[in-house]
Structures are given as structure tokens and as C-alpha cells.
Amino acid sequence: MMPAVPKQKIALKINGVEQAHQVEPRLLLVDFLRDVVELTGTHVGCDTSICGACTVMLDGSAVKSCTMLAVQANGAELLTRRLSGSATGFNADFARQE
């Protein structure tokens, strides 16, 4: 039997709000956002990183959160999709990256 892997503390800013949580080192960023922080606007679409439904802005760059571990975002600033349909915030930042 393998020993339990200790959780790691991460601190980051998500949609302008400071967050700090203890997470397992293998937790994907998309699962952290949906299950720990309860921001369900970020979706798991294909499980292969092709569709882009999990895309978030990490320190100003678009990244696919299904291919990144939550611990890798420690210290970062994240913007997630919001369900409001607003043309500002994430959507405007994302459009500038394309």
C-alpha cells in the first residue's frame, strides 16, 4: 500500500478574490475550480484538451485547465468564464489573445 500524499497549500487570486486551499498535488486545475472553489462556469468537455471548454486566463494567458495541476497555479491570478454572458472580463480578455 502506498503512503498518503500530503496536501499542499496553494494561494491564488480567482476573478479578483484571494483564495487559499489545501489540495492534493495531483488535482487538476479544472477540478479545483469546479469542486473546491465551486466555480462551475469552467467545464470539462472532452477530457483530451481539444475542445477548450476548460480554458481560463492564467496571468493574462489562455490555458486549458484540464491539462494543468492546481498546484501549478499557486501564486497566479486566474480569470474564469462567468455565466453572466457579459462581454467584459474573461470573454474580452480571451478575445484579445486570439
mmCIF file with all atom_site columns, C-alpha atoms in Angstrom:
data_model
loop_
_atom_site.group_PDB
_atom_site.id
_atom_site.type_symbol
_atom_site.label_atom_id
_atom_site.label_alt_id
_atom_site.label_comp_id
_atom_site.label_asym_id
_atom_site.label_entity_id
_atom_site.label_seq_id
_atom_site.pdbx_PDB_ins_code
_atom_site.Cartn_x
_atom_site.Cartn_y
_atom_site.Cartn_z
_atom_site.occupancy
_atom_site.B_iso_or_equiv
_atom_site.pdbx_formal_charge
_atom_site.auth_seq_id
_atom_site.auth_comp_id
_atom_site.auth_asym_id
_atom_site.auth_atom_id
_atom_site.pdbx_PDB_model_num
ATOM 1  C CA . MET A 1 1  ? 0.000   0.000  0.000   1.00 0.00 ? 1  MET A CA 1
ATOM 2  C CA . MET A 1 2  ? 1.327   3.418  -0.983  1.00 0.00 ? 2  MET A CA 1
ATOM 3  C CA . PRO A 1 3  ? 1.530   6.109  1.696   1.00 0.00 ? 3  PRO A CA 1
ATOM 4  C CA . ALA A 1 4  ? -0.927  9.001  1.503   1.00 0.00 ? 4  ALA A CA 1
ATOM 5  C CA . VAL A 1 5  ? 0.374   12.029 -0.354  1.00 0.00 ? 5  VAL A CA 1
ATOM 6  C CA . PRO A 1 6  ? 0.206   15.124 1.867   1.00 0.00 ? 6  PRO A CA 1
ATOM 7  C CA . LYS A 1 7  ? -1.928  18.021 0.686   1.00 0.00 ? 7  LYS A CA 1
ATOM 8  C CA . GLN A 1 8  ? -0.241  21.242 -0.368  1.00 0.00 ? 8  GLN A CA 1
ATOM 9  C CA . LYS A 1 9  ? -1.390  24.757 0.369   1.00 0.00 ? 9  LYS A CA 1
ATOM 10 C CA . ILE A 1 10 ? -1.990  26.976 -2.629  1.00 0.00 ? 10 ILE A CA 1
ATOM 11 C CA . ALA A 1 11 ? -2.912  30.644 -2.693  1.00 0.00 ? 11 ALA A CA 1
ATOM 12 C CA . LEU A 1 12 ? -4.122  32.449 -5.788  1.00 0.00 ? 12 LEU A CA 1
ATOM 13 C CA . LYS A 1 13 ? -6.473  35.179 -6.933  1.00 0.00 ? 13 LYS A CA 1
ATOM 14 C CA . ILE A 1 14 ? -9.552  33.939 -8.800  1.00 0.00 ? 14 ILE A CA 1
ATOM 15 C CA . ASN A 1 15 ? -11.778 36.509 -10.501 1.00 0.00 ? 15 ASN A CA 1
ATOM 16 C CA . GLY A 1 16 ? -10.297 39.173 -8.214  1.00 0.00 ? 16 GLY A CA 1
ATOM 17 C CA . VAL A 1 17 ? -10.837 37.223 -4.971  1.00 0.00 ? 17 VAL A CA 1
ATOM 18 C CA . GLU A 1 18 ? -7.907  35.900 -2.918  1.00 0.00 ? 18 GLU A CA 1
ATOM 19 C CA . GLN A 1 19 ? -8.239  32.147 -2.286  1.00 0.00 ? 19 GLN A CA 1
ATOM 20 C CA . ALA A 1 20 ? -6.182  29.732 -0.170  1.00 0.00 ? 20 ALA A CA 1
ATOM 21 C CA . HIS A 1 21 ? -6.833  25.982 -0.045  1.00 0.00 ? 21 HIS A CA 1
ATOM 22 C CA . GLN A 1 22 ? -5.167  22.689 0.827   1.00 0.00 ? 22 GLN A CA 1
ATOM 23 C CA . VAL A 1 23 ? -5.183  20.412 -2.241  1.00 0.00 ? 23 VAL A CA 1
ATOM 24 C CA . GLU A 1 24 ? -3.813  17.068 -3.322  1.00 0.00 ? 24 GLU A CA 1
ATOM 25 C CA . PRO A 1 25 ? -0.792  17.586 -5.590  1.00 0.00 ? 25 PRO A CA 1
ATOM 26 C CA . ARG A 1 26 ? -2.438  15.593 -8.423  1.00 0.00 ? 26 ARG A CA 1
ATOM 27 C CA . LEU A 1 27 ? -5.694  17.621 -8.501  1.00 0.00 ? 27 LEU A CA 1
ATOM 28 C CA . LEU A 1 28 ? -6.337  19.154 -11.920 1.00 0.00 ? 28 LEU A CA 1
ATOM 29 C CA . LEU A 1 29 ? -6.976  22.887 -12.037 1.00 0.00 ? 29 LEU A CA 1
ATOM 30 C CA . VAL A 1 30 ? -10.382 22.351 -13.679 1.00 0.00 ? 30 VAL A CA 1
ATOM 31 C CA . ASP A 1 31 ? -11.434 20.036 -10.823 1.00 0.00 ? 31 ASP A CA 1
ATOM 32 C CA . PHE A 1 32 ? -10.123 22.523 -8.256  1.00 0.00 ? 32 PHE A CA 1
ATOM 33 C CA . LEU A 1 33 ? -12.187 25.315 -9.792  1.00 0.00 ? 33 LEU A CA 1
ATOM 34 C CA . ARG A 1 34 ? -15.366 23.248 -10.087 1.00 0.00 ? 34 ARG A CA 1
ATOM 35 C CA . ASP A 1 35 ? -15.226 21.072 -6.950  1.00 0.00 ? 35 ASP A CA 1
ATOM 36 C CA . VAL A 1 36 ? -13.213 23.042 -4.392  1.00 0.00 ? 36 VAL A CA 1
ATOM 37 C CA . VAL A 1 37 ? -13.961 26.673 -5.300  1.00 0.00 ? 37 VAL A CA 1
ATOM 38 C CA . GLU A 1 38 ? -17.392 25.804 -6.784  1.00 0.00 ? 38 GLU A CA 1
ATOM 39 C CA . LEU A 1 39 ? -16.941 27.904 -9.925  1.00 0.00 ? 39 LEU A CA 1
ATOM 40 C CA . THR A 1 40 ? -18.850 25.780 -12.400 1.00 0.00 ? 40 THR A CA 1
ATOM 41 C CA . GLY A 1 41 ? -18.519 28.080 -15.402 1.00 0.00 ? 41 GLY A CA 1
ATOM 42 C CA . THR A 1 42 ? -15.314 26.242 -16.298 1.00 0.00 ? 42 THR A CA 1
ATOM 43 C CA . HIS A 1 43 ? -16.346 22.996 -17.989 1.00 0.00 ? 43 HIS A CA 1
ATOM 44 C CA . VAL A 1 44 ? -14.810 19.621 -18.698 1.00 0.00 ? 44 VAL A CA 1
ATOM 45 C CA . GLY A 1 45 ? -15.800 18.994 -22.282 1.00 0.00 ? 45 GLY A CA 1
ATOM 46 C CA . CYS A 1 46 ? -13.675 16.342 -23.909 1.00 0.00 ? 46 CYS A CA 1
ATOM 47 C CA . ASP A 1 47 ? -11.082 15.102 -21.368 1.00 0.00 ? 47 ASP A CA 1
ATOM 48 C CA . THR A 1 48 ? -8.410  15.441 -24.076 1.00 0.00 ? 48 THR A CA 1
ATOM 49 C CA . SER A 1 49 ? -7.782  19.248 -24.087 1.00 0.00 ? 49 SER A CA 1
ATOM 50 C CA . ILE A 1 50 ? -9.001  19.578 -27.667 1.00 0.00 ? 50 ILE A CA 1
ATOM 51 C CA . CYS A 1 51 ? -12.336 21.375 -27.165 1.00 0.00 ? 51 CYS A CA 1
ATOM 52 C CA . GLY A 1 52 ? -11.229 24.314 -24.984 1.00 0.00 ? 52 GLY A CA 1
ATOM 53 C CA . ALA A 1 53 ? -14.286 24.245 -22.675 1.00 0.00 ? 53 ALA A CA 1
ATOM 54 C CA . CYS A 1 54 ? -11.902 24.314 -19.703 1.00 0.00 ? 54 CYS A CA 1
ATOM 55 C CA . THR A 1 55 ? -9.981  27.408 -20.853 1.00 0.00 ? 55 THR A CA 1
ATOM 56 C CA . VAL A 1 56 ? -9.149  30.014 -18.206 1.00 0.00 ? 56 VAL A CA 1
ATOM 57 C CA . MET A 1 57 ? -6.897  33.062 -18.179 1.00 0.00 ? 57 MET A CA 1
ATOM 58 C CA . LEU A 1 58 ? -3.776  32.470 -16.066 1.00 0.00 ? 58 LEU A CA 1
ATOM 59 C CA . ASP A 1 59 ? -1.690  35.608 -15.510 1.00 0.00 ? 59 ASP A CA 1
ATOM 60 C CA . GLY A 1 60 ? -3.027  37.022 -18.779 1.00 0.00 ? 60 GLY A CA 1
ATOM 61 C CA . SER A 1 61 ? -2.553  33.915 -20.941 1.00 0.00 ? 61 SER A CA 1
ATOM 62 C CA . ALA A 1 62 ? -5.219  31.447 -22.028 1.00 0.00 ? 62 ALA A CA 1
ATOM 63 C CA . VAL A 1 63 ? -4.558  27.950 -20.646 1.00 0.00 ? 63 VAL A CA 1
ATOM 64 C CA . LYS A 1 64 ? -6.539  24.719 -20.658 1.00 0.00 ? 64 LYS A CA 1
ATOM 65 C CA . SER A 1 65 ? -7.231  23.935 -17.017 1.00 0.00 ? 65 SER A CA 1
ATOM 66 C CA . CYS A 1 66 ? -7.746  20.227 -17.756 1.00 0.00 ? 66 CYS A CA 1
ATOM 67 C CA . THR A 1 67 ? -4.026  19.927 -18.564 1.00 0.00 ? 67 THR A CA 1
ATOM 68 C CA . MET A 1 68 ? -2.695  21.803 -15.544 1.00 0.00 ? 68 MET A CA 1
ATOM 69 C CA . LEU A 1 69 ? -2.420  20.862 -11.897 1.00 0.00 ? 69 LEU A CA 1
ATOM 70 C CA . ALA A 1 70 ? -3.906  23.199 -9.305  1.00 0.00 ? 70 ALA A CA 1
ATOM 71 C CA . VAL A 1 71 ? -0.536  23.407 -7.503  1.00 0.00 ? 71 VAL A CA 1
ATOM 72 C CA . GLN A 1 72 ? 0.996   24.825 -10.696 1.00 0.00 ? 72 GLN A CA 1
ATOM 73 C CA . ALA A 1 73 ? -1.332  27.832 -10.371 1.00 0.00 ? 73 ALA A CA 1
ATOM 74 C CA . ASN A 1 74 ? -0.017  28.697 -6.895  1.00 0.00 ? 74 ASN A CA 1
ATOM 75 C CA . GLY A 1 75 ? 0.601   32.454 -6.715  1.00 0.00 ? 75 GLY A CA 1
ATOM 76 C CA . ALA A 1 76 ? -1.175  33.140 -10.012 1.00 0.00 ? 76 ALA A CA 1
ATOM 77 C CA . GLU A 1 77 ? -4.117  35.316 -10.964 1.00 0.00 ? 77 GLU A CA 1
ATOM 78 C CA . LEU A 1 78 ? -6.949  33.475 -12.702 1.00 0.00 ? 78 LEU A CA 1
ATOM 79 C CA . LEU A 1 79 ? -9.982  34.649 -14.612 1.00 0.00 ? 79 LEU A CA 1
ATOM 80 C CA . THR A 1 80 ? -12.684 32.081 -15.276 1.00 0.00 ? 80 THR A CA 1
ATOM 81 C CA . ARG A 1 81 ? -15.721 32.080 -17.509 1.00 0.00 ? 81 ARG A CA 1
ATOM 82 C CA . ARG A 1 82 ? -18.668 33.637 -15.827 1.00 0.00 ? 82 ARG A CA 1
ATOM 83 C CA . LEU A 1 83 ? -22.193 32.506 -16.547 1.00 0.00 ? 83 LEU A CA 1
ATOM 84 C CA . SER A 1 84 ? -23.488 36.080 -16.888 1.00 0.00 ? 84 SER A CA 1
ATOM 85 C CA . GLY A 1 85 ? -22.787 36.241 -20.637 1.00 0.00 ? 85 GLY A CA 1
ATOM 86 C CA . SER A 1 86 ? -21.056 39.590 -20.150 1.00 0.00 ? 86 SER A CA 1
ATOM 87 C CA . ALA A 1 87 ? -18.807 40.822 -22.973 1.00 0.00 ? 87 ALA A CA 1
ATOM 88 C CA . THR A 1 88 ? -16.305 42.101 -20.409 1.00 0.00 ? 88 THR A CA 1
ATOM 89 C CA . GLY A 1 89 ? -13.896 40.311 -18.142 1.00 0.00 ? 89 GLY A CA 1
ATOM 90 C CA . PHE A 1 90 ? -12.832 36.855 -19.306 1.00 0.00 ? 90 PHE A CA 1
ATOM 91 C CA . ASN A 1 91 ? -14.524 36.994 -22.707 1.00 0.00 ? 91 ASN A CA 1
ATOM 92 C CA . ALA A 1 92 ? -12.941 40.321 -23.618 1.00 0.00 ? 92 ALA A CA 1
ATOM 93 C CA . ASP A 1 93 ? -9.503  39.204 -22.364 1.00 0.00 ? 93 ASP A CA 1
ATOM 94 C CA . PHE A 1 94 ? -9.809  35.914 -24.225 1.00 0.00 ? 94 PHE A CA 1
ATOM 95 C CA . ALA A 1 95 ? -10.785 37.648 -27.470 1.00 0.00 ? 95 ALA A CA 1
ATOM 96 C CA . ARG A 1 96 ? -7.598  39.784 -27.265 1.00 0.00 ? 96 ARG A CA 1
ATOM 97 C CA . GLN A 1 97 ? -5.495  36.583 -27.107 1.00 0.00 ? 97 GLN A CA 1
ATOM 98 C CA . GLU A 1 98 ? -6.862  35.172 -30.369 1.00 0.00 ? 98 GLU A CA 1
#
